[in-house]
PDB file of C-alpha atoms and ligand atoms in Angstrom:
ATOM      1  CA  MET A  12      24.192   7.787   7.195  1.00 38.00           C
ATOM      2  CA  THR A  13      24.197  11.375   6.006  1.00 39.00           C
ATOM      3  CA  SER A  14      26.961  13.768   6.997  1.00 41.00           C
ATOM      4  CA  ASN A  15      24.611  15.334   9.536  1.00 40.00           C
ATOM      5  CA  GLY A  16      24.732  13.158  12.617  1.00 39.00           C
ATOM      6  CA  THR A  17      22.215  15.034  14.750  1.00 38.00           C
ATOM      7  CA  LEU A  18      19.282  12.799  13.978  1.00 40.00           C
ATOM      8  CA  SER A  19      17.902  12.956  17.504  1.00 41.00           C
ATOM      9  CA  ASN A  20      17.265  16.661  16.973  1.00 41.00           C
ATOM     10  CA  THR A  21      15.730  16.372  13.553  1.00 45.00           C
ATOM     11  CA  SER A  22      12.622  14.527  14.698  1.00 47.00           C
ATOM     12  CA  LYS A  23      11.068  17.863  15.633  1.00 63.00           C
ATOM     13  CA  ASN A  24      11.952  19.406  12.272  1.00 86.00           C
ATOM     14  CA  THR A  25       9.322  20.047   9.646  1.00 94.00           C
ATOM     15  CA  LEU A  26       9.280  18.288   6.290  1.00 97.00           C
ATOM     16  CA  ARG A  27      10.533  21.511   4.704  1.00 97.00           C
ATOM     17  CA  ASP A  28      13.504  21.638   7.137  1.00 97.00           C
ATOM     18  CA  VAL A  29      14.449  18.052   6.315  1.00 97.00           C
ATOM     19  CA  LEU A  30      14.154  18.608   2.545  1.00 98.00           C
ATOM     20  CA  THR A  31      16.341  21.713   2.773  1.00 97.00           C
ATOM     21  CA  ARG A  32      18.955  19.861   4.814  1.00 97.00           C
ATOM     22  CA  LEU A  33      18.991  16.833   2.486  1.00 97.00           C
ATOM     23  CA  GLU A  34      19.309  19.060  -0.578  1.00 97.00           C
ATOM     24  CA  LYS A  35      22.431  20.650   0.930  1.00 97.00           C
ATOM     25  CA  GLU A  36      23.811  17.181   1.622  1.00 96.00           C
ATOM     26  CA  GLY A  37      23.093  15.986  -1.938  1.00 97.00           C
ATOM     27  CA  ALA A  38      20.567  13.413  -0.742  1.00 98.00           C
ATOM     28  CA  GLY A  39      16.969  12.588  -1.682  1.00 98.00           C
ATOM     29  CA  LEU A  40      14.022  11.822   0.608  1.00 98.00           C
ATOM     30  CA  GLY A  41      12.467   8.394  -0.041  1.00 98.00           C
ATOM     31  CA  HIS A  42       8.649   8.313  -0.382  1.00 98.00           C
ATOM     32  CA  PHE A  43       7.138   4.866   0.139  1.00 98.00           C
ATOM     33  CA  ASN A  44       3.452   4.019  -0.273  1.00 98.00           C
ATOM     34  CA  VAL A  45       1.508   1.981   2.230  1.00 98.00           C
ATOM     35  CA  SER A  46      -1.853   0.221   1.906  1.00 96.00           C
ATOM     36  CA  ASP A  47      -1.961  -1.419   5.284  1.00 96.00           C
ATOM     37  CA  GLN A  48      -0.090  -1.834   8.550  1.00 97.00           C
ATOM     38  CA  VAL A  49       2.246  -4.522   7.175  1.00 98.00           C
ATOM     39  CA  LEU A  50       3.663  -2.017   4.682  1.00 98.00           C
ATOM     40  CA  LEU A  51       3.692   0.771   7.269  1.00 98.00           C
ATOM     41  CA  LYS A  52       5.638  -1.421   9.710  1.00 98.00           C
ATOM     42  CA  ALA A  53       8.135  -2.232   6.946  1.00 98.00           C
ATOM     43  CA  VAL A  54       8.733   1.440   6.061  1.00 98.00           C
ATOM     44  CA  VAL A  55       9.085   2.502   9.710  1.00 98.00           C
ATOM     45  CA  ALA A  56      11.455  -0.420  10.391  1.00 98.00           C
ATOM     46  CA  ALA A  57      13.607   0.577   7.390  1.00 98.00           C
ATOM     47  CA  ALA A  58      13.819   4.178   8.647  1.00 98.00           C
ATOM     48  CA  ALA A  59      14.898   2.882  12.074  1.00 97.00           C
ATOM     49  CA  GLU A  60      17.423   0.473  10.543  1.00 97.00           C
ATOM     50  CA  THR A  61      19.057   3.038   8.252  1.00 97.00           C
ATOM     51  CA  LYS A  62      18.607   6.019  10.626  1.00 97.00           C
ATOM     52  CA  LEU A  63      17.272   7.973   7.643  1.00 97.00           C
ATOM     53  CA  PRO A  64      14.086  10.073   7.404  1.00 98.00           C
ATOM     54  CA  VAL A  65      11.177   8.797   5.298  1.00 98.00           C
ATOM     55  CA  LEU A  66       8.040  10.180   3.712  1.00 98.00           C
ATOM     56  CA  ILE A  67       5.190   7.702   4.065  1.00 98.00           C
ATOM     57  CA  GLY A  68       2.672   8.001   1.220  1.00 98.00           C
ATOM     58  CA  ALA A  69      -0.904   6.911   0.656  1.00 98.00           C
ATOM     59  CA  SER A  70      -2.863   7.578  -2.532  1.00 98.00           C
ATOM     60  CA  GLU A  71      -6.655   8.056  -2.492  1.00 98.00           C
ATOM     61  CA  GLY A  72      -7.179   4.305  -3.012  1.00 97.00           C
ATOM     62  CA  GLU A  73      -4.694   3.444  -0.267  1.00 98.00           C
ATOM     63  CA  ARG A  74      -6.285   6.015   2.079  1.00 98.00           C
ATOM     64  CA  ASP A  75      -9.775   4.662   1.368  1.00 97.00           C
ATOM     65  CA  PHE A  76      -8.591   1.193   2.404  1.00 98.00           C
ATOM     66  CA  PHE A  77      -6.501   2.274   5.409  1.00 97.00           C
ATOM     67  CA  GLY A  78      -8.605   5.241   6.568  1.00 96.00           C
ATOM     68  CA  ALA A  79      -6.941   8.667   6.256  1.00 97.00           C
ATOM     69  CA  ARG A  80      -7.434   9.572   9.927  1.00 97.00           C
ATOM     70  CA  GLN A  81      -6.470   6.092  11.111  1.00 97.00           C
ATOM     71  CA  LEU A  82      -3.227   6.182   9.083  1.00 98.00           C
ATOM     72  CA  ALA A  83      -2.414   9.681  10.375  1.00 98.00           C
ATOM     73  CA  ALA A  84      -2.962   8.504  13.970  1.00 98.00           C
ATOM     74  CA  LEU A  85      -0.670   5.501  13.486  1.00 98.00           C
ATOM     75  CA  VAL A  86       2.090   7.616  11.911  1.00 98.00           C
ATOM     76  CA  LYS A  87       1.779  10.150  14.736  1.00 96.00           C
ATOM     77  CA  SER A  88       2.174   7.317  17.228  1.00 97.00           C
ATOM     78  CA  GLU A  89       5.204   5.873  15.369  1.00 97.00           C
ATOM     79  CA  ARG A  90       6.735   9.364  15.157  1.00 96.00           C
ATOM     80  CA  GLU A  91       6.610   9.795  18.915  1.00 95.00           C
ATOM     81  CA  GLN A  92       8.740   6.682  19.317  1.00 94.00           C
ATOM     82  CA  SER A  93      11.065   7.248  16.351  1.00 94.00           C
ATOM     83  CA  ASP A  94      14.605   8.627  16.443  1.00 92.00           C
ATOM     84  CA  VAL A  95      14.341   9.683  12.802  1.00 94.00           C
ATOM     85  CA  PRO A  96      11.797  11.984  11.144  1.00 96.00           C
ATOM     86  CA  LEU A  97       8.708  10.252   9.740  1.00 98.00           C
ATOM     87  CA  PHE A  98       6.389  12.304   7.516  1.00 98.00           C
ATOM     88  CA  LEU A  99       3.061  11.554   5.849  1.00 98.00           C
ATOM     89  CA  ASN A 100       1.957  12.521   2.316  1.00 98.00           C
ATOM     90  CA  ALA A 101      -1.505  12.310   0.742  1.00 98.00           C
ATOM     91  CA  ASP A 102      -0.322  10.973  -2.615  1.00 98.00           C
ATOM     92  CA  HIS A 103      -2.256  11.622  -5.876  1.00 97.00           C
ATOM     93  CA  THR A 104      -5.195  13.601  -4.596  1.00 98.00           C
ATOM     94  CA  HIS A 105      -7.712  14.354  -7.324  1.00 98.00           C
ATOM     95  CA  SER A 106     -10.272  16.530  -5.536  1.00 98.00           C
ATOM     96  CA  LEU A 107     -10.445  19.510  -3.205  1.00 98.00           C
ATOM     97  CA  ALA A 108     -12.514  17.479  -0.726  1.00 98.00           C
ATOM     98  CA  LYS A 109      -9.864  14.737  -0.463  1.00 98.00           C
ATOM     99  CA  ALA A 110      -7.047  17.313  -0.132  1.00 98.00           C
ATOM    100  CA  LEU A 111      -8.907  19.018   2.714  1.00 98.00           C
ATOM    101  CA  GLU A 112      -9.646  15.684   4.377  1.00 98.00           C
ATOM    102  CA  ALA A 113      -5.905  14.869   4.424  1.00 98.00           C
ATOM    103  CA  ALA A 114      -4.907  18.331   5.674  1.00 98.00           C
ATOM    104  CA  LYS A 115      -7.439  18.106   8.499  1.00 98.00           C
ATOM    105  CA  ALA A 116      -6.281  14.577   9.382  1.00 98.00           C
ATOM    106  CA  GLY A 117      -2.770  15.975   9.981  1.00 97.00           C
ATOM    107  CA  PHE A 118      -0.876  14.944   6.835  1.00 98.00           C
ATOM    108  CA  ASP A 119       2.436  16.821   6.362  1.00 98.00           C
ATOM    109  CA  ALA A 120       2.070  17.077   2.587  1.00 98.00           C
ATOM    110  CA  VAL A 121      -0.483  16.690  -0.192  1.00 98.00           C
ATOM    111  CA  THR A 122       0.230  15.693  -3.803  1.00 98.00           C
ATOM    112  CA  ILE A 123      -2.457  17.667  -5.632  1.00 98.00           C
ATOM    113  CA  ASP A 124      -2.926  15.894  -8.954  1.00 97.00           C
ATOM    114  CA  PHE A 125      -5.002  17.522 -11.682  1.00 97.00           C
ATOM    115  CA  SER A 126      -2.378  16.677 -14.307  1.00 95.00           C
ATOM    116  CA  ALA A 127      -4.916  14.814 -16.463  1.00 94.00           C
ATOM    117  CA  LEU A 128      -6.746  18.137 -17.088  1.00 96.00           C
ATOM    118  CA  PRO A 129      -5.701  20.765 -19.668  1.00 95.00           C
ATOM    119  CA  PHE A 130      -2.873  23.013 -18.361  1.00 96.00           C
ATOM    120  CA  GLU A 131      -5.029  26.065 -17.524  1.00 97.00           C
ATOM    121  CA  GLU A 132      -7.548  23.944 -15.641  1.00 98.00           C
ATOM    122  CA  ASN A 133      -4.729  22.123 -13.832  1.00 97.00           C
ATOM    123  CA  VAL A 134      -3.400  25.549 -12.748  1.00 98.00           C
ATOM    124  CA  ALA A 135      -6.796  26.768 -11.496  1.00 98.00           C
ATOM    125  CA  ARG A 136      -7.749  23.609  -9.579  1.00 98.00           C
ATOM    126  CA  THR A 137      -4.242  23.216  -8.075  1.00 98.00           C
ATOM    127  CA  LYS A 138      -4.134  26.864  -6.946  1.00 98.00           C
ATOM    128  CA  GLU A 139      -7.534  26.494  -5.272  1.00 98.00           C
ATOM    129  CA  ALA A 140      -6.408  23.344  -3.425  1.00 98.00           C
ATOM    130  CA  VAL A 141      -3.081  24.910  -2.337  1.00 98.00           C
ATOM    131  CA  GLN A 142      -4.909  27.853  -0.758  1.00 98.00           C
ATOM    132  CA  ALA A 143      -7.479  25.594   0.924  1.00 98.00           C
ATOM    133  CA  ILE A 144      -4.982  23.204   2.550  1.00 98.00           C
ATOM    134  CA  LYS A 145      -2.695  26.055   3.662  1.00 98.00           C
ATOM    135  CA  ALA A 146      -5.697  27.671   5.369  1.00 98.00           C
ATOM    136  CA  VAL A 147      -5.962  24.449   7.415  1.00 98.00           C
ATOM    137  CA  ASN A 148      -2.215  24.173   8.076  1.00 97.00           C
ATOM    138  CA  PRO A 149       0.169  26.884   6.781  1.00 97.00           C
ATOM    139  CA  ALA A 150       3.168  24.532   7.216  1.00 96.00           C
ATOM    140  CA  ILE A 151       1.741  21.824   4.946  1.00 98.00           C
ATOM    141  CA  LEU A 152       3.804  21.067   1.835  1.00 98.00           C
ATOM    142  CA  ALA A 153       1.740  21.434  -1.357  1.00 98.00           C
ATOM    143  CA  GLU A 154       2.868  19.470  -4.397  1.00 98.00           C
ATOM    144  CA  GLY A 155       1.493  19.934  -7.926  1.00 98.00           C
ATOM    145  CA  GLU A 156       1.873  17.793 -11.051  1.00 97.00           C
ATOM    146  CA  ILE A 157       2.407  18.510 -14.735  1.00 96.00           C
ATOM    147  CA  GLY A 158       2.898  16.190 -17.722  1.00 91.00           C
ATOM    148  CA  ASP A 159       1.846  12.584 -18.127  1.00 87.00           C
ATOM    149  CA  ILE A 160       3.569   9.592 -16.532  1.00 86.00           C
ATOM    150  CA  GLY A 161       0.629   7.169 -16.600  1.00 83.00           C
ATOM    151  CA  THR A 162      -1.361   5.945 -13.618  1.00 83.00           C
ATOM    152  CA  GLY A 163      -1.311   2.948 -11.282  1.00 86.00           C
ATOM    153  CA  SER A 164       1.621   1.373  -9.429  1.00 87.00           C
ATOM    154  CA  GLU A 165       1.142  -1.981 -11.102  1.00 88.00           C
ATOM    155  CA  ILE A 166       2.859  -4.450 -13.421  1.00 91.00           C
ATOM    156  CA  LYS A 167       2.190  -3.342 -16.996  1.00 87.00           C
ATOM    157  CA  GLU A 168       2.404  -4.832 -20.493  1.00 85.00           C
ATOM    158  CA  THR A 169       3.371  -1.595 -22.237  1.00 82.00           C
ATOM    159  CA  ALA A 170       4.892   1.759 -21.273  1.00 81.00           C
ATOM    160  CA  GLN A 171       2.521   4.620 -20.407  1.00 74.00           C
ATOM    161  CA  GLY A 172       2.750   8.388 -20.420  1.00 69.00           C
ATOM    162  CA  GLY A 173       5.227  10.184 -22.624  1.00 73.00           C
ATOM    163  CA  LYS A 174       4.276  13.868 -22.534  1.00 83.00           C
ATOM    164  CA  LEU A 175       7.393  15.308 -20.893  1.00 91.00           C
ATOM    165  CA  SER A 176       7.306  18.561 -18.920  1.00 94.00           C
ATOM    166  CA  THR A 177       9.099  21.645 -20.210  1.00 95.00           C
ATOM    167  CA  PRO A 178      11.046  24.177 -18.095  1.00 97.00           C
ATOM    168  CA  GLU A 179       8.742  26.967 -19.297  1.00 97.00           C
ATOM    169  CA  GLU A 180       5.508  25.245 -18.200  1.00 96.00           C
ATOM    170  CA  ALA A 181       7.199  24.311 -14.910  1.00 97.00           C
ATOM    171  CA  ARG A 182       8.023  27.978 -14.273  1.00 98.00           C
ATOM    172  CA  GLN A 183       4.509  29.132 -15.210  1.00 98.00           C
ATOM    173  CA  PHE A 184       2.845  26.419 -13.128  1.00 98.00           C
ATOM    174  CA  VAL A 185       4.843  27.156  -9.966  1.00 98.00           C
ATOM    175  CA  GLU A 186       4.296  30.917 -10.276  1.00 98.00           C
ATOM    176  CA  ALA A 187       0.567  30.606 -10.902  1.00 98.00           C
ATOM    177  CA  THR A 188      -0.267  27.989  -8.260  1.00 98.00           C
ATOM    178  CA  GLY A 189       2.022  28.764  -5.302  1.00 98.00           C
ATOM    179  CA  ILE A 190       3.034  25.112  -4.876  1.00 98.00           C
ATOM    180  CA  ASP A 191       6.082  24.240  -2.745  1.00 98.00           C
ATOM    181  CA  ASP A 192       7.024  21.199  -4.709  1.00 98.00           C
ATOM    182  CA  LEU A 193       6.652  20.189  -8.359  1.00 98.00           C
ATOM    183  CA  ALA A 194       6.278  16.686  -9.820  1.00 97.00           C
ATOM    184  CA  PRO A 195       7.314  16.836 -13.502  1.00 96.00           C
ATOM    185  CA  ALA A 196       7.362  14.173 -16.213  1.00 94.00           C
ATOM    186  CA  VAL A 197      11.052  13.551 -16.963  1.00 94.00           C
ATOM    187  CA  GLY A 198      11.161   9.992 -18.330  1.00 88.00           C
ATOM    188  CA  ASN A 199       9.647   8.477 -15.185  1.00 89.00           C
ATOM    189  CA  MET A 200       6.526   6.299 -15.303  1.00 89.00           C
ATOM    190  CA  HIS A 201       4.068   4.856 -12.792  1.00 89.00           C
ATOM    191  CA  GLY A 202       4.236   1.078 -12.483  1.00 90.00           C
ATOM    192  CA  MET A 203       6.776  -1.362 -13.881  1.00 89.00           C
ATOM    193  CA  LEU A 204       7.018  -3.428 -17.062  1.00 90.00           C
ATOM    194  CA  LYS A 205       7.439  -7.193 -16.594  1.00 91.00           C
ATOM    195  CA  SER A 206      11.021  -6.917 -17.849  1.00 89.00           C
ATOM    196  CA  MET A 207      11.699  -4.403 -15.047  1.00 90.00           C
ATOM    197  CA  VAL A 208      10.228  -6.678 -12.378  1.00 91.00           C
ATOM    198  CA  GLN A 209      12.561  -9.404 -13.701  1.00 90.00           C
ATOM    199  CA  GLY A 210      15.492  -6.958 -13.486  1.00 89.00           C
ATOM    200  CA  LYS A 211      16.141  -7.202 -17.242  1.00 89.00           C
ATOM    201  CA  ALA A 212      15.309  -3.571 -18.009  1.00 88.00           C
ATOM    202  CA  LYS A 213      15.596  -0.244 -16.156  1.00 90.00           C
ATOM    203  CA  LYS A 214      13.932   3.140 -16.467  1.00 86.00           C
ATOM    204  CA  HIS A 215      16.163   5.990 -17.648  1.00 89.00           C
ATOM    205  CA  LEU A 216      15.542   9.635 -16.820  1.00 91.00           C
ATOM    206  CA  ASP A 217      16.008  12.811 -18.839  1.00 92.00           C
ATOM    207  CA  LEU A 218      18.677  14.263 -16.540  1.00 95.00           C
ATOM    208  CA  GLU A 219      19.277  17.431 -18.570  1.00 96.00           C
ATOM    209  CA  ARG A 220      15.551  18.186 -18.465  1.00 96.00           C
ATOM    210  CA  ILE A 221      15.489  17.725 -14.657  1.00 97.00           C
ATOM    211  CA  SER A 222      18.313  20.209 -14.310  1.00 98.00           C
ATOM    212  CA  GLN A 223      16.570  22.778 -16.590  1.00 98.00           C
ATOM    213  CA  ILE A 224      13.225  22.330 -14.798  1.00 98.00           C
ATOM    214  CA  LYS A 225      14.905  22.800 -11.415  1.00 98.00           C
ATOM    215  CA  LYS A 226      16.397  26.117 -12.560  1.00 98.00           C
ATOM    216  CA  ALA A 227      13.109  27.305 -14.044  1.00 98.00           C
ATOM    217  CA  ALA A 228      10.826  26.137 -11.212  1.00 98.00           C
ATOM    218  CA  GLY A 229      13.006  27.072  -8.226  1.00 97.00           C
ATOM    219  CA  VAL A 230      11.108  24.758  -5.854  1.00 98.00           C
ATOM    220  CA  PHE A 231      11.524  21.230  -4.487  1.00 98.00           C
ATOM    221  CA  LEU A 232      11.102  18.537  -7.165  1.00 98.00           C
ATOM    222  CA  THR A 233       9.491  15.114  -6.761  1.00 98.00           C
ATOM    223  CA  LEU A 234      10.126  12.099  -8.962  1.00 96.00           C
ATOM    224  CA  HIS A 235       7.059   9.859  -9.144  1.00 96.00           C
ATOM    225  CA  GLY A 236       7.148   6.310 -10.499  1.00 92.00           C
ATOM    226  CA  GLY A 237      10.695   5.613  -9.320  1.00 90.00           C
ATOM    227  CA  SER A 238      10.333   1.809  -9.185  1.00 90.00           C
ATOM    228  CA  GLY A 239      12.661   0.041 -11.615  1.00 89.00           C
ATOM    229  CA  THR A 240      14.871   3.084 -12.267  1.00 91.00           C
ATOM    230  CA  ASP A 241      18.566   2.617 -12.960  1.00 92.00           C
ATOM    231  CA  ASP A 242      20.587   3.258  -9.744  1.00 93.00           C
ATOM    232  CA  GLU A 243      23.034   5.600 -11.454  1.00 94.00           C
ATOM    233  CA  HIS A 244      20.145   7.652 -12.876  1.00 93.00           C
ATOM    234  CA  PHE A 245      18.724   8.063  -9.369  1.00 94.00           C
ATOM    235  CA  ARG A 246      22.057   9.445  -8.123  1.00 96.00           C
ATOM    236  CA  LYS A 247      22.346  11.816 -11.075  1.00 96.00           C
ATOM    237  CA  ALA A 248      18.676  12.889 -10.788  1.00 97.00           C
ATOM    238  CA  ILE A 249      19.218  13.874  -7.148  1.00 97.00           C
ATOM    239  CA  ALA A 250      22.342  15.822  -8.167  1.00 97.00           C
ATOM    240  CA  ALA A 251      20.261  17.544 -10.891  1.00 97.00           C
ATOM    241  CA  GLY A 252      17.622  18.723  -8.414  1.00 97.00           C
ATOM    242  CA  ILE A 253      15.223  15.901  -7.428  1.00 98.00           C
ATOM    243  CA  ASN A 254      14.323  16.096  -3.704  1.00 98.00           C
ATOM    244  CA  ILE A 255      11.694  13.388  -3.165  1.00 98.00           C
ATOM    245  CA  ILE A 256      11.571   9.964  -4.866  1.00 97.00           C
ATOM    246  CA  HIS A 257       8.430   7.819  -4.920  1.00 97.00           C
ATOM    247  CA  ILE A 258       8.729   4.035  -4.751  1.00 96.00           C
ATOM    248  CA  ASN A 259       5.557   1.961  -4.703  1.00 96.00           C
ATOM    249  CA  THR A 260       5.466  -0.891  -7.247  1.00 95.00           C
ATOM    250  CA  GLU A 261       8.757  -2.401  -5.986  1.00 95.00           C
ATOM    251  CA  LEU A 262       7.228  -2.602  -2.509  1.00 97.00           C
ATOM    252  CA  ARG A 263       4.049  -4.187  -3.858  1.00 97.00           C
ATOM    253  CA  VAL A 264       6.057  -6.764  -5.828  1.00 96.00           C
ATOM    254  CA  ALA A 265       8.095  -7.655  -2.712  1.00 97.00           C
ATOM    255  CA  TRP A 266       4.873  -7.792  -0.653  1.00 98.00           C
ATOM    256  CA  ARG A 267       3.136 -10.143  -3.117  1.00 98.00           C
ATOM    257  CA  GLU A 268       6.133 -12.447  -3.674  1.00 98.00           C
ATOM    258  CA  SER A 269       6.959 -12.772   0.020  1.00 98.00           C
ATOM    259  CA  LEU A 270       3.298 -13.300   0.958  1.00 98.00           C
ATOM    260  CA  ASP A 271       2.956 -16.071  -1.651  1.00 98.00           C
ATOM    261  CA  LYS A 272       6.121 -17.721  -0.278  1.00 98.00           C
ATOM    262  CA  SER A 273       5.044 -17.339   3.329  1.00 98.00           C
ATOM    263  CA  LEU A 274       1.603 -18.826   2.682  1.00 98.00           C
ATOM    264  CA  ALA A 275       3.079 -21.739   0.725  1.00 98.00           C
ATOM    265  CA  ARG A 276       5.599 -22.573   3.484  1.00 97.00           C
ATOM    266  CA  ASP A 277       3.024 -24.277   5.693  1.00 95.00           C
ATOM    267  CA  LEU A 278      -0.532 -24.765   4.448  1.00 96.00           C
ATOM    268  CA  ASN A 279      -1.742 -25.388   8.015  1.00 97.00           C
ATOM    269  CA  GLU A 280      -0.352 -22.111   9.341  1.00 97.00           C
ATOM    270  CA  VAL A 281      -3.207 -19.791  10.296  1.00 98.00           C
ATOM    271  CA  VAL A 282      -1.499 -17.338  12.681  1.00 98.00           C
ATOM    272  CA  PRO A 283      -1.495 -13.979  10.838  1.00 98.00           C
ATOM    273  CA  TYR A 284       1.573 -12.493  12.531  1.00 98.00           C
ATOM    274  CA  LYS A 285       3.607 -15.638  11.762  1.00 98.00           C
ATOM    275  CA  ILE A 286       2.607 -15.449   8.108  1.00 98.00           C
ATOM    276  CA  LEU A 287       3.074 -11.673   7.867  1.00 98.00           C
ATOM    277  CA  ARG A 288       6.376 -11.198   9.736  1.00 98.00           C
ATOM    278  CA  PRO A 289       8.533 -12.370   6.782  1.00 98.00           C
ATOM    279  CA  VAL A 290       6.486 -10.072   4.520  1.00 98.00           C
ATOM    280  CA  VAL A 291       7.382  -7.059   6.687  1.00 98.00           C
ATOM    281  CA  ASP A 292      11.043  -8.124   6.494  1.00 98.00           C
ATOM    282  CA  SER A 293      11.050  -8.473   2.698  1.00 98.00           C
ATOM    283  CA  VAL A 294       9.451  -5.082   2.112  1.00 98.00           C
ATOM    284  CA  LYS A 295      11.767  -3.511   4.697  1.00 98.00           C
ATOM    285  CA  GLN A 296      14.818  -4.750   2.758  1.00 98.00           C
ATOM    286  CA  VAL A 297      13.603  -3.035  -0.404  1.00 97.00           C
ATOM    287  CA  VAL A 298      12.911   0.234   1.445  1.00 98.00           C
ATOM    288  CA  SER A 299      16.293   0.185   3.235  1.00 98.00           C
ATOM    289  CA  SER A 300      18.136  -0.494  -0.008  1.00 97.00           C
ATOM    290  CA  ARG A 301      16.455   2.453  -1.781  1.00 97.00           C
ATOM    291  CA  LEU A 302      16.955   4.769   1.226  1.00 98.00           C
ATOM    292  CA  ARG A 303      20.682   4.018   1.300  1.00 97.00           C
ATOM    293  CA  LEU A 304      20.934   4.633  -2.444  1.00 97.00           C
ATOM    294  CA  PHE A 305      19.131   8.017  -2.186  1.00 97.00           C
ATOM    295  CA  HIS A 306      21.643   9.022   0.489  1.00 97.00           C
ATOM    296  CA  GLY A 307      24.666   8.103  -1.608  1.00 92.00           C
ATOM    297  CA  GLN A 308      25.501   5.002   0.389  1.00 88.00           C
ATOM    298  CA  THR A 309      26.798   1.827  -1.181  1.00 72.00           C
ATOM    299  CA  VAL A 310      24.057  -0.675  -1.891  1.00 66.00           C
ATOM    300  CA  SER A 311      25.149  -4.290  -1.522  1.00 60.00           C
ATOM    301  CA  PRO A 312      24.550  -6.607  -4.518  1.00 54.00           C
ATOM    302  CA  GLU A 313      22.285  -8.809  -2.334  1.00 53.00           C
ATOM    303  CA  ALA A 314      20.085  -5.816  -1.550  1.00 51.00           C
ATOM    304  CA  VAL A 315      19.833  -4.942  -5.247  1.00 49.00           C
ATOM    305  CA  GLU A 316      18.942  -8.584  -5.923  1.00 48.00           C
ATOM    306  CA  THR A 317      16.039  -8.290  -3.473  1.00 46.00           C
ATOM    307  CA  VAL A 318      14.738  -5.253  -5.339  1.00 45.00           C
ATOM    308  CA  ALA A 319      14.922  -6.953  -8.734  1.00 39.00           C
TER     309      ALA A 319
HETATM  310 ZN1   ZN B 405       2.883   8.957  -8.261  1.00 67.85          ZN
END
């Protein structure tokens, strides 16, 4: 629970309002990706359980599977019944057409990602997309990306990425594009190594760099690829200026492991909601544990165990 107890009033607040409030409270907003309704149910249930706001994310691949408009309609429906704010982000959007599609479908935020292009081209394409989505909805939160943290929320053999962002390019990028929120490369990485899934290794962040980038950029900061990050580094990263934290691979690992277990429990079971209910519960535990951590609450060892 954050120090602000007026959650019933915050459901009408915009994403920007919630980010501003959380920043003052020294908390981070959890961003959790969903591919289907099982994952969506888990994220919404975790928000209800912890009474903390969440940002629900779907990348282009996840949106293609779910349906961008269908996902937006479901989140809108959940929001009407929720006591806590639920927001929706179009994660890793690589084209103007897809950014516009999400804005028109009613997404609260778009992660515009041209970070694989040379810097100048990234600036030009991001600026164009920011202007286009704000013409659809002026309140939409536009995020841009710089640096390289690899792609794909999957289990990996070797580490990816490595080109860290500098405060100077962060400042230039924000000024030139008009983004509201910057996703830099600060030691984070998409996906998890096997050793991280086993809980034997953790990601470590460049905390000093986060702090310098925050000063230079002067906007909200998002940490992508948060799965498998050391708990203490999360707390310090939020203190250094991170506002939104993306968790995807940890959810996918929990989804896969609990689905395998659930299917193996009774080979004659064919009722989908009986098979899937424990999967929702397992993913929910991971989301709740991360949400509590991002809000400075004590995370029980059992909850950490579930994540590992
Ligand atoms: Zn990402």
